[in-house]
PDB file of C-alpha atoms and ligand atoms in Angstrom:
ATOM      1  CA  MET A 774      -0.078  -0.323   0.030  1.00  0.00           C
ATOM      2  CA  ILE A 775       1.476   3.571  -0.852  1.00  0.00           C
ATOM      3  CA  LYS A 776       1.672   5.314   2.472  1.00  0.00           C
ATOM      4  CA  GLN A 777      -0.226   9.000   1.957  1.00  0.00           C
ATOM      5  CA  LYS A 778       2.170  12.098   2.662  1.00  0.00           C
ATOM      6  CA  VAL A 779       1.745  13.896   5.695  1.00  0.00           C
ATOM      7  CA  ARG A 780       1.906  17.980   4.417  1.00  0.00           C
ATOM      8  CA  VAL A 781       1.642  21.174   6.347  1.00  0.00           C
ATOM      9  CA  LYS A 782      -1.612  22.824   6.044  1.00  0.00           C
ATOM     10  CA  THR A 783      -2.349  26.867   7.117  1.00  0.00           C
ATOM     11  CA  PHE A 784      -6.366  27.657   7.582  1.00  0.00           C
ATOM     12  CA  LYS A 785      -7.851  30.014  10.156  1.00  0.00           C
ATOM     13  CA  ILE A 786      -9.531  28.933  13.064  1.00  0.00           C
ATOM     14  CA  ASP A 787     -12.012  31.805  14.302  1.00  0.00           C
ATOM     15  CA  ASP A 788      -9.940  33.893  12.255  1.00  0.00           C
ATOM     16  CA  ILE A 789      -6.209  33.028  13.662  1.00  0.00           C
ATOM     17  CA  THR A 790      -4.130  31.611  10.981  1.00  0.00           C
ATOM     18  CA  VAL A 791      -3.313  28.338  12.194  1.00  0.00           C
ATOM     19  CA  THR A 792      -1.241  25.351  10.773  1.00  0.00           C
ATOM     20  CA  GLY A 793      -1.213  21.613  11.539  1.00  0.00           C
ATOM     21  CA  GLN A 794      -0.320  18.989   9.393  1.00  0.00           C
ATOM     22  CA  SER A 795      -2.735  17.643   6.901  1.00  0.00           C
ATOM     23  CA  ASP A 796      -3.595  13.859   8.868  1.00  0.00           C
ATOM     24  CA  GLN A 797      -5.054  15.733  12.253  1.00  0.00           C
ATOM     25  CA  THR A 798      -8.220  16.499  12.851  1.00  0.00           C
ATOM     26  CA  VAL A 799      -9.977  20.585  13.244  1.00  0.00           C
ATOM     27  CA  LEU A 800     -10.001  19.925  17.169  1.00  0.00           C
ATOM     28  CA  GLU A 801      -6.070  18.647  17.547  1.00  0.00           C
ATOM     29  CA  VAL A 802      -5.067  21.585  15.537  1.00  0.00           C
ATOM     30  CA  ALA A 803      -7.682  23.694  17.950  1.00  0.00           C
ATOM     31  CA  ARG A 804      -6.157  22.186  21.210  1.00  0.00           C
ATOM     32  CA  GLU A 805      -2.678  22.643  19.799  1.00  0.00           C
ATOM     33  CA  HIS A 806      -3.389  26.610  19.700  1.00  0.00           C
ATOM     34  CA  ASN A 807      -5.436  26.580  22.709  1.00  0.00           C
ATOM     35  CA  ILE A 808      -8.935  27.320  21.254  1.00  0.00           C
ATOM     36  CA  TYR A 809     -11.455  26.151  23.088  1.00  0.00           C
ATOM     37  CA  ILE A 810     -14.261  22.801  21.318  1.00  0.00           C
ATOM     38  CA  PRO A 811     -16.265  21.479  24.147  1.00  0.00           C
ATOM     39  CA  THR A 812     -16.074  17.538  23.817  1.00  0.00           C
ATOM     40  CA  LEU A 813     -17.557  14.749  25.224  1.00  0.00           C
ATOM     41  CA  CYS A 814     -17.331  11.659  23.647  1.00  0.00           C
ATOM     42  CA  TYR A 815     -13.724  12.651  22.311  1.00  0.00           C
ATOM     43  CA  LEU A 816     -10.511  11.567  24.748  1.00  0.00           C
ATOM     44  CA  GLU A 817      -6.727  12.001  23.931  1.00  0.00           C
ATOM     45  CA  GLY A 818      -5.500   8.525  22.949  1.00  0.00           C
ATOM     46  CA  LEU A 819      -8.609   6.886  21.959  1.00  0.00           C
ATOM     47  CA  SER A 820      -9.890   6.292  18.638  1.00  0.00           C
ATOM     48  CA  CYS A 821     -12.712   9.001  17.565  1.00  0.00           C
ATOM     49  CA  VAL A 822     -16.016   8.156  16.819  1.00  0.00           C
ATOM     50  CA  GLY A 823     -17.758  11.480  16.191  1.00  0.00           C
ATOM     51  CA  SER A 824     -21.145   9.943  18.622  1.00  0.00           C
ATOM     52  CA  CYS A 825     -21.646  13.559  20.669  1.00  0.00           C
ATOM     53  CA  ARG A 826     -21.619  16.267  18.679  1.00  0.00           C
ATOM     54  CA  MET A 827     -20.637  18.436  21.760  1.00  0.00           C
ATOM     55  CA  CYS A 828     -17.430  19.669  19.484  1.00  0.00           C
ATOM     56  CA  LEU A 829     -19.618  20.909  16.358  1.00  0.00           C
ATOM     57  CA  VAL A 830     -18.612  23.621  14.313  1.00  0.00           C
ATOM     58  CA  GLU A 831     -19.343  25.915  10.935  1.00  0.00           C
ATOM     59  CA  ILE A 832     -16.844  25.450   7.842  1.00  0.00           C
ATOM     60  CA  LYS A 833     -17.024  28.645   5.486  1.00  0.00           C
ATOM     61  CA  GLY A 834     -19.050  26.846   1.843  1.00  0.00           C
ATOM     62  CA  CYS A 835     -20.335  23.772   4.076  1.00  0.00           C
ATOM     63  CA  ARG A 836     -23.675  23.793   4.340  1.00  0.00           C
ATOM     64  CA  GLU A 837     -23.755  22.101   7.568  1.00  0.00           C
ATOM     65  CA  LEU A 838     -22.116  22.057  10.715  1.00  0.00           C
ATOM     66  CA  ALA A 839     -19.718  19.512  11.689  1.00  0.00           C
ATOM     67  CA  PRO A 840     -18.080  17.638  13.709  1.00  0.00           C
ATOM     68  CA  ALA A 841     -14.123  19.273  14.769  1.00  0.00           C
ATOM     69  CA  CYS A 842     -13.182  15.824  15.904  1.00  0.00           C
ATOM     70  CA  THR A 843     -13.718  13.704  13.306  1.00  0.00           C
ATOM     71  CA  SER A 844     -13.580  16.860  10.797  1.00  0.00           C
ATOM     72  CA  LYS A 845      -9.115  16.708   8.977  1.00  0.00           C
ATOM     73  CA  ILE A 846      -8.073  19.831   7.846  1.00  0.00           C
ATOM     74  CA  LYS A 847      -7.462  21.231   4.382  1.00  0.00           C
ATOM     75  CA  GLU A 848      -5.539  24.295   3.159  1.00  0.00           C
ATOM     76  CA  GLY A 849      -7.539  27.069   2.978  1.00  0.00           C
ATOM     77  CA  MET A 850     -10.613  26.013   5.262  1.00  0.00           C
ATOM     78  CA  GLU A 851     -12.365  28.856   7.483  1.00  0.00           C
ATOM     79  CA  VAL A 852     -13.637  27.347  10.916  1.00  0.00           C
ATOM     80  CA  VAL A 853     -16.161  29.361  13.028  1.00  0.00           C
ATOM     81  CA  THR A 854     -15.778  27.560  17.040  1.00  0.00           C
ATOM     82  CA  THR A 855     -18.860  29.873  18.218  1.00  0.00           C
ATOM     83  CA  SER A 856     -21.745  31.302  17.016  1.00  0.00           C
ATOM     84  CA  PRO A 857     -25.939  31.731  17.899  1.00  0.00           C
ATOM     85  CA  ASP A 858     -26.284  28.878  15.448  1.00  0.00           C
ATOM     86  CA  ILE A 859     -23.628  26.202  16.822  1.00  0.00           C
ATOM     87  CA  GLN A 860     -24.128  27.688  20.458  1.00  0.00           C
ATOM     88  CA  ALA A 861     -28.260  26.646  19.857  1.00  0.00           C
ATOM     89  CA  HIS A 862     -27.492  22.938  18.279  1.00  0.00           C
ATOM     90  CA  ARG A 863     -24.869  22.830  21.316  1.00  0.00           C
ATOM     91  CA  ASN A 864     -27.778  22.952  23.825  1.00  0.00           C
ATOM     92  CA  MET A 865     -30.536  21.076  22.092  1.00  0.00           C
ATOM     93  CA  ILE A 866     -27.860  18.228  21.737  1.00  0.00           C
ATOM     94  CA  LEU A 867     -27.514  18.264  26.074  1.00  0.00           C
ATOM     95  CA  SER A 868     -30.888  19.034  26.143  1.00  0.00           C
ATOM     96  CA  MET A 869     -31.492  15.421  24.311  1.00  0.00           C
ATOM     97  CA  LEU A 870     -28.987  13.909  26.398  1.00  0.00           C
ATOM     98  CA  PHE A 871     -30.428  14.436  30.031  1.00  0.00           C
ATOM     99  CA  SER A 872     -33.984  13.938  27.868  1.00  0.00           C
ATOM    100  CA  GLU A 873     -32.752   9.822  27.090  1.00  0.00           C
ATOM    101  CA  ARG A 874     -31.714   9.108  30.902  1.00  0.00           C
ATOM    102  CA  THR A 875     -32.573   9.819  34.261  1.00  0.00           C
ATOM    103  CA  HIS A 876     -29.640  12.626  35.373  1.00  0.00           C
ATOM    104  CA  THR A 877     -31.291  13.851  38.856  1.00  0.00           C
ATOM    105  CA  CYS A 878     -27.630  15.874  39.909  1.00  0.00           C
ATOM    106  CA  SER A 879     -28.425  16.173  43.617  1.00  0.00           C
ATOM    107  CA  VAL A 880     -28.576  12.621  44.404  1.00  0.00           C
ATOM    108  CA  CYS A 881     -25.910  11.394  41.390  1.00  0.00           C
ATOM    109  CA  VAL A 882     -22.706   9.766  42.800  1.00  0.00           C
ATOM    110  CA  VAL A 883     -20.617  11.916  40.875  1.00  0.00           C
ATOM    111  CA  ASN A 884     -22.171  15.026  41.443  1.00  0.00           C
ATOM    112  CA  GLY A 885     -19.376  17.161  40.854  1.00  0.00           C
ATOM    113  CA  ASN A 886     -17.408  15.359  38.750  1.00  0.00           C
ATOM    114  CA  CYS A 887     -19.155  15.263  35.753  1.00  0.00           C
ATOM    115  CA  GLU A 888     -18.379  16.386  32.052  1.00  0.00           C
ATOM    116  CA  LEU A 889     -22.053  16.108  31.343  1.00  0.00           C
ATOM    117  CA  GLN A 890     -22.555  18.346  34.217  1.00  0.00           C
ATOM    118  CA  ASP A 891     -19.443  20.511  32.967  1.00  0.00           C
ATOM    119  CA  LYS A 892     -20.293  21.069  29.595  1.00  0.00           C
ATOM    120  CA  THR A 893     -24.246  22.647  30.740  1.00  0.00           C
ATOM    121  CA  VAL A 894     -22.995  24.890  33.494  1.00  0.00           C
ATOM    122  CA  GLU A 895     -20.777  25.952  30.703  1.00  0.00           C
ATOM    123  CA  LEU A 896     -22.940  26.367  27.954  1.00  0.00           C
ATOM    124  CA  GLY A 897     -25.348  28.287  30.497  1.00  0.00           C
ATOM    125  CA  LEU A 898     -28.199  25.734  29.720  1.00  0.00           C
ATOM    126  CA  GLU A 899     -31.020  25.854  33.273  1.00  0.00           C
ATOM    127  CA  HIS A 900     -33.349  23.449  31.462  1.00  0.00           C
ATOM    128  CA  SER A 901     -34.267  20.969  29.394  1.00  0.00           C
ATOM    129  CA  LEU A 902     -35.670  22.156  26.042  1.00  0.00           C
ATOM    130  CA  VAL A 903     -36.978  19.085  25.319  1.00  0.00           C
ATOM    131  CA  PRO A 904     -39.477  16.823  27.586  1.00  0.00           C
ATOM    132  CA  TYR A 905     -38.085  14.000  29.406  1.00  0.00           C
ATOM    133  CA  LEU A 906     -38.326  10.256  28.735  1.00  0.00           C
ATOM    134  CA  GLU A 907     -38.558   8.829  31.669  1.00  0.00           C
ATOM    135  CA  GLN A 908     -36.823   6.067  30.854  1.00  0.00           C
ATOM    136  CA  ARG A 909     -35.582   3.989  33.361  1.00  0.00           C
ATOM    137  CA  PHE A 910     -33.185   1.123  33.226  1.00  0.00           C
ATOM    138  CA  GLU A 911     -31.251  -1.671  35.809  1.00  0.00           C
ATOM    139  CA  ILE A 912     -28.540  -1.284  37.444  1.00  0.00           C
ATOM    140  CA  ASP A 913     -25.755  -3.444  37.377  1.00  0.00           C
ATOM    141  CA  ALA A 914     -23.827  -3.661  40.879  1.00  0.00           C
ATOM    142  CA  SER A 915     -23.224  -7.524  40.632  1.00  0.00           C
ATOM    143  CA  HIS A 916     -18.931  -6.392  40.530  1.00  0.00           C
ATOM    144  CA  LYS A 917     -17.600  -6.044  43.914  1.00  0.00           C
ATOM    145  CA  ASN A 918     -15.782  -3.090  42.797  1.00  0.00           C
ATOM    146  CA  PHE A 919     -17.789  -1.152  40.501  1.00  0.00           C
ATOM    147  CA  VAL A 920     -21.478  -0.388  39.601  1.00  0.00           C
ATOM    148  CA  HIS A 921     -22.703   0.362  36.155  1.00  0.00           C
ATOM    149  CA  ASP A 922     -25.912   2.391  35.963  1.00  0.00           C
ATOM    150  CA  PRO A 923     -27.218   2.770  32.524  1.00  0.00           C
ATOM    151  CA  ASN A 924     -29.513   5.687  33.293  1.00  0.00           C
ATOM    152  CA  ARG A 925     -26.736   8.002  33.915  1.00  0.00           C
ATOM    153  CA  CYS A 926     -25.802   6.782  30.411  1.00  0.00           C
ATOM    154  CA  ILE A 927     -24.435   9.481  26.960  1.00  0.00           C
ATOM    155  CA  LEU A 928     -24.109   6.555  25.384  1.00  0.00           C
ATOM    156  CA  CYS A 929     -20.878   8.122  24.508  1.00  0.00           C
ATOM    157  CA  THR A 930     -18.615   4.254  23.919  1.00  0.00           C
ATOM    158  CA  ARG A 931     -15.212   5.724  25.731  1.00  0.00           C
ATOM    159  CA  CYS A 932     -15.626   2.562  28.127  1.00  0.00           C
ATOM    160  CA  VAL A 933     -16.246   0.033  25.046  1.00  0.00           C
ATOM    161  CA  ARG A 934     -12.966   2.046  23.123  1.00  0.00           C
ATOM    162  CA  VAL A 935     -11.041   2.163  26.158  1.00  0.00           C
ATOM    163  CA  CYS A 936     -11.383  -1.475  26.498  1.00  0.00           C
ATOM    164  CA  ASP A 937     -10.795  -2.286  23.008  1.00  0.00           C
ATOM    165  CA  GLU A 938      -8.300  -0.712  22.166  1.00  0.00           C
ATOM    166  CA  ILE A 939      -6.180   0.315  25.613  1.00  0.00           C
ATOM    167  CA  GLU A 940      -6.961  -3.015  27.802  1.00  0.00           C
ATOM    168  CA  GLY A 941      -7.368  -5.007  24.598  1.00  0.00           C
ATOM    169  CA  ALA A 942     -10.369  -7.017  26.487  1.00  0.00           C
ATOM    170  CA  HIS A 943     -13.654  -5.755  24.867  1.00  0.00           C
ATOM    171  CA  ALA A 944     -15.943  -6.637  27.406  1.00  0.00           C
ATOM    172  CA  LEU A 945     -17.920  -4.172  26.498  1.00  0.00           C
ATOM    173  CA  ASP A 946     -20.106  -3.095  23.387  1.00  0.00           C
ATOM    174  CA  LEU A 947     -23.440  -1.465  23.091  1.00  0.00           C
ATOM    175  CA  VAL A 948     -26.757  -3.784  22.121  1.00  0.00           C
ATOM    176  CA  ASP A 949     -30.277  -1.986  21.350  1.00  0.00           C
ATOM    177  CA  ARG A 950     -31.221   0.811  19.028  1.00  0.00           C
ATOM    178  CA  GLY A 951     -32.149   4.682  20.069  1.00  0.00           C
ATOM    179  CA  ILE A 952     -32.904   5.247  22.792  1.00  0.00           C
ATOM    180  CA  ASN A 953     -32.877   2.055  24.262  1.00  0.00           C
ATOM    181  CA  THR A 954     -28.921   1.294  23.323  1.00  0.00           C
ATOM    182  CA  ARG A 955     -27.166   0.303  26.202  1.00  0.00           C
ATOM    183  CA  ILE A 956     -23.822  -0.893  27.447  1.00  0.00           C
ATOM    184  CA  ILE A 957     -23.278  -4.521  27.716  1.00  0.00           C
ATOM    185  CA  HIS A 958     -20.521  -6.600  29.267  1.00  0.00           C
ATOM    186  CA  ASP A 959     -19.844 -10.252  26.790  1.00  0.00           C
ATOM    187  CA  MET A 960     -23.265 -11.270  25.720  1.00  0.00           C
ATOM    188  CA  ASP A 961     -25.149  -9.054  28.292  1.00  0.00           C
ATOM    189  CA  GLU A 962     -24.242 -10.665  31.232  1.00  0.00           C
ATOM    190  CA  PRO A 963     -24.396  -9.165  34.860  1.00  0.00           C
ATOM    191  CA  TRP A 964     -20.638  -7.691  34.587  1.00  0.00           C
ATOM    192  CA  ALA A 965     -19.747 -10.117  37.469  1.00  0.00           C
ATOM    193  CA  ASP A 966     -19.880 -13.153  35.429  1.00  0.00           C
ATOM    194  CA  SER A 967     -18.080 -11.183  32.532  1.00  0.00           C
ATOM    195  CA  GLN A 968     -15.275 -13.821  31.619  1.00  0.00           C
ATOM    196  CA  SER A 969     -13.493 -11.159  29.431  1.00  0.00           C
ATOM    197  CA  CYS A 970     -13.809  -8.418  32.241  1.00  0.00           C
ATOM    198  CA  THR A 971     -10.221  -7.978  33.372  1.00  0.00           C
ATOM    199  CA  SER A 972     -11.587  -5.678  36.307  1.00  0.00           C
ATOM    200  CA  CYS A 973      -8.865  -3.199  35.698  1.00  0.00           C
ATOM    201  CA  GLY A 974     -11.090  -0.198  36.759  1.00  0.00           C
ATOM    202  CA  LYS A 975     -10.316   1.929  32.708  1.00  0.00           C
ATOM    203  CA  CYS A 976     -13.881   2.427  31.650  1.00  0.00           C
ATOM    204  CA  VAL A 977     -14.873   3.707  35.322  1.00  0.00           C
ATOM    205  CA  TYR A 978     -11.894   5.538  35.228  1.00  0.00           C
ATOM    206  CA  VAL A 979     -12.433   7.742  31.333  1.00  0.00           C
ATOM    207  CA  CYS A 980     -16.322   6.932  31.843  1.00  0.00           C
ATOM    208  CA  PRO A 981     -16.897  11.088  32.235  1.00  0.00           C
ATOM    209  CA  THR A 982     -20.343  10.640  33.835  1.00  0.00           C
ATOM    210  CA  GLY A 983     -21.848   8.615  36.712  1.00  0.00           C
ATOM    211  CA  ALA A 984     -22.944   5.673  35.054  1.00  0.00           C
ATOM    212  CA  LEU A 985     -19.567   3.833  36.040  1.00  0.00           C
ATOM    213  CA  TYR A 986     -18.499   4.094  39.215  1.00  0.00           C
ATOM    214  CA  GLU A 987     -16.284   2.658  42.373  1.00  0.00           C
ATOM    215  CA  LYS A 988     -18.048   1.463  45.406  1.00  0.00           C
ATOM    216  CA  ASP A 989     -17.113   1.890  48.441  1.00  0.00           C
ATOM    217  CA  ILE A 990     -15.496   5.195  48.089  1.00  0.00           C
ATOM    218  CA  SER A 991     -17.442   8.671  48.917  1.00  0.00           C
ATOM    219  CA  THR A 992     -18.233  11.225  46.755  1.00  0.00           C
ATOM    220  CA  GLU A 993     -15.566  13.371  47.053  1.00  0.00           C
ATOM    221  CA  GLU A 994     -13.109  10.625  45.485  1.00  0.00           C
ATOM    222  CA  LYS A 995     -14.722   9.921  42.347  1.00  0.00           C
ATOM    223  CA  LEU A 996     -12.587  11.810  40.385  1.00  0.00           C
ATOM    224  CA  LYS A 997     -12.253  10.454  36.982  1.00  0.00           C
ATOM    225  CA  LYS A 998      -9.260   9.490  35.875  1.00  0.00           C
ATOM    226  CA  THR A 999      -8.987  10.418  32.236  1.00  0.00           C
ATOM    227  CA  ASP A1000      -5.285  11.050  31.494  1.00  0.00           C
ATOM    228  CA  ILE A1001      -4.805   7.584  32.368  1.00  0.00           C
ATOM    229  CA  ILE A1002      -4.762   6.639  28.435  1.00  0.00           C
ATOM    230  CA  LEU A1003      -2.359   8.887  27.648  1.00  0.00           C
ATOM    231  CA  ASN A1004       0.448   8.440  30.462  1.00  0.00           C
ATOM    232  CA  LEU A1005      -0.535   4.503  29.772  1.00  0.00           C
ATOM    233  CA  ILE A1006       0.762   4.992  25.721  1.00  0.00           C
ATOM    234  CA  LYS A1007       3.394   7.185  27.212  1.00  0.00           C
ATOM    235  CA  SER A1008       4.888   4.214  29.312  1.00  0.00           C
ATOM    236  CA  ARG A1009       4.164   1.411  26.830  1.00  0.00           C
ATOM    237  CA  LYS A1010       6.497   3.543  24.154  1.00  0.00           C
ATOM    238  CA  LYS A1011       9.001   3.740  26.451  1.00  0.00           C
ATOM    239  CA  ASP A1012       8.745   0.115  26.868  1.00  0.00           C
ATOM    240  CA  ASP A1013       9.101  -0.854  23.143  1.00  0.00           C
TER     241      ASP A1013
HETATM  242  S1  SF4 B1249     -23.918  11.193  35.893  1.00  0.00           S
HETATM  243 FE1  SF4 B1249     -23.520  13.894  35.863  1.00  0.00          FE
HETATM  244  S2  SF4 B1249     -25.697  14.798  34.758  1.00  0.00           S
HETATM  245 FE2  SF4 B1249     -25.779  12.916  35.117  1.00  0.00          FE
HETATM  246  S3  SF4 B1249     -27.276  13.371  37.078  1.00  0.00           S
HETATM  247 FE3  SF4 B1249     -24.803  12.469  37.264  1.00  0.00          FE
HETATM  248  S4  SF4 B1249     -23.686  14.505  37.804  1.00  0.00           S
HETATM  249 FE4  SF4 B1249     -26.174  15.250  36.931  1.00  0.00          FE
HETATM  250  S1  SF4 B1250     -20.655   3.976  30.491  1.00  0.00           S
HETATM  251 FE1  SF4 B1250     -20.092   6.025  30.449  1.00  0.00          FE
HETATM  252  S2  SF4 B1250     -18.142   5.654  28.945  1.00  0.00           S
HETATM  253 FE2  SF4 B1250     -19.853   4.041  28.925  1.00  0.00          FE
HETATM  254  S3  SF4 B1250     -21.168   4.926  27.010  1.00  0.00           S
HETATM  255 FE3  SF4 B1250     -21.568   5.105  29.054  1.00  0.00          FE
HETATM  256  S4  SF4 B1250     -21.282   7.528  29.556  1.00  0.00           S
HETATM  257 FE4  SF4 B1250     -20.242   6.526  28.374  1.00  0.00          FE
HETATM  258  S1  FES B1251     -16.230  15.220  21.062  1.00  0.00           S
HETATM  259 FE1  FES B1251     -16.565  15.264  18.428  1.00  0.00          FE
HETATM  260  S2  FES B1251     -18.883  14.464  18.035  1.00  0.00           S
HETATM  261 FE2  FES B1251     -18.323  14.256  20.112  1.00  0.00          FE
END
């Protein structure tokens, strides 16, 4: 297979001239230049799936908003990261996430340590723009160390990707469709019965919400450890 040459591209983000490599995304280049774009499903070190749409940006000449985390950069492109239209889309996306599951922050184990909550505060969304669907899912507390509460899940698939791409276990997957989609262990077994789960806890550390959490520790201690991925990648490279 012929390897594509990586080239330097110059373009604009919010009228700031930036450069990046042709294999980079708009989000990666924006972060390198300290230009903030909100994200939820993206986590540095994991593959990008572009599922949450929190990172939507305007690209001049494109009729629709595009996710910055999966849009490759192009020479001369002009990207806008904030506008009333983008803000309205982000607020609607957040509202739909809140509507699909049950998020009562005041009684949530990760209240104060939650990326979904942070985004809501950051974007100034004070109430959901769509009605709540009042879905109820069974909580799986069978594992000796961890709990899975699908009622807090935003289906970002960080847990699925970290388990597959970093731990190499692929103990997690998605089942069902639409608002019934759930994260499952193996063939939809209780977590404690999963043959492929190594109990490493990586899925719990990268989950942005209270959908996966550790048992027997206080709310203050339920800090997520999303930097674990980059640290592991770095230390594995050193060992090679
Ligand atoms: S997971 Fe986050 S947004 Fe959902 S209830 Fe808990 S703190 Fe609130
Ligand atoms: S369990 Fe957590 S990490 Fe996994 S998809 Fe749901 S919100 Fe994302
Ligand atoms: S962060 Fe880009 S779509 Fe989720």
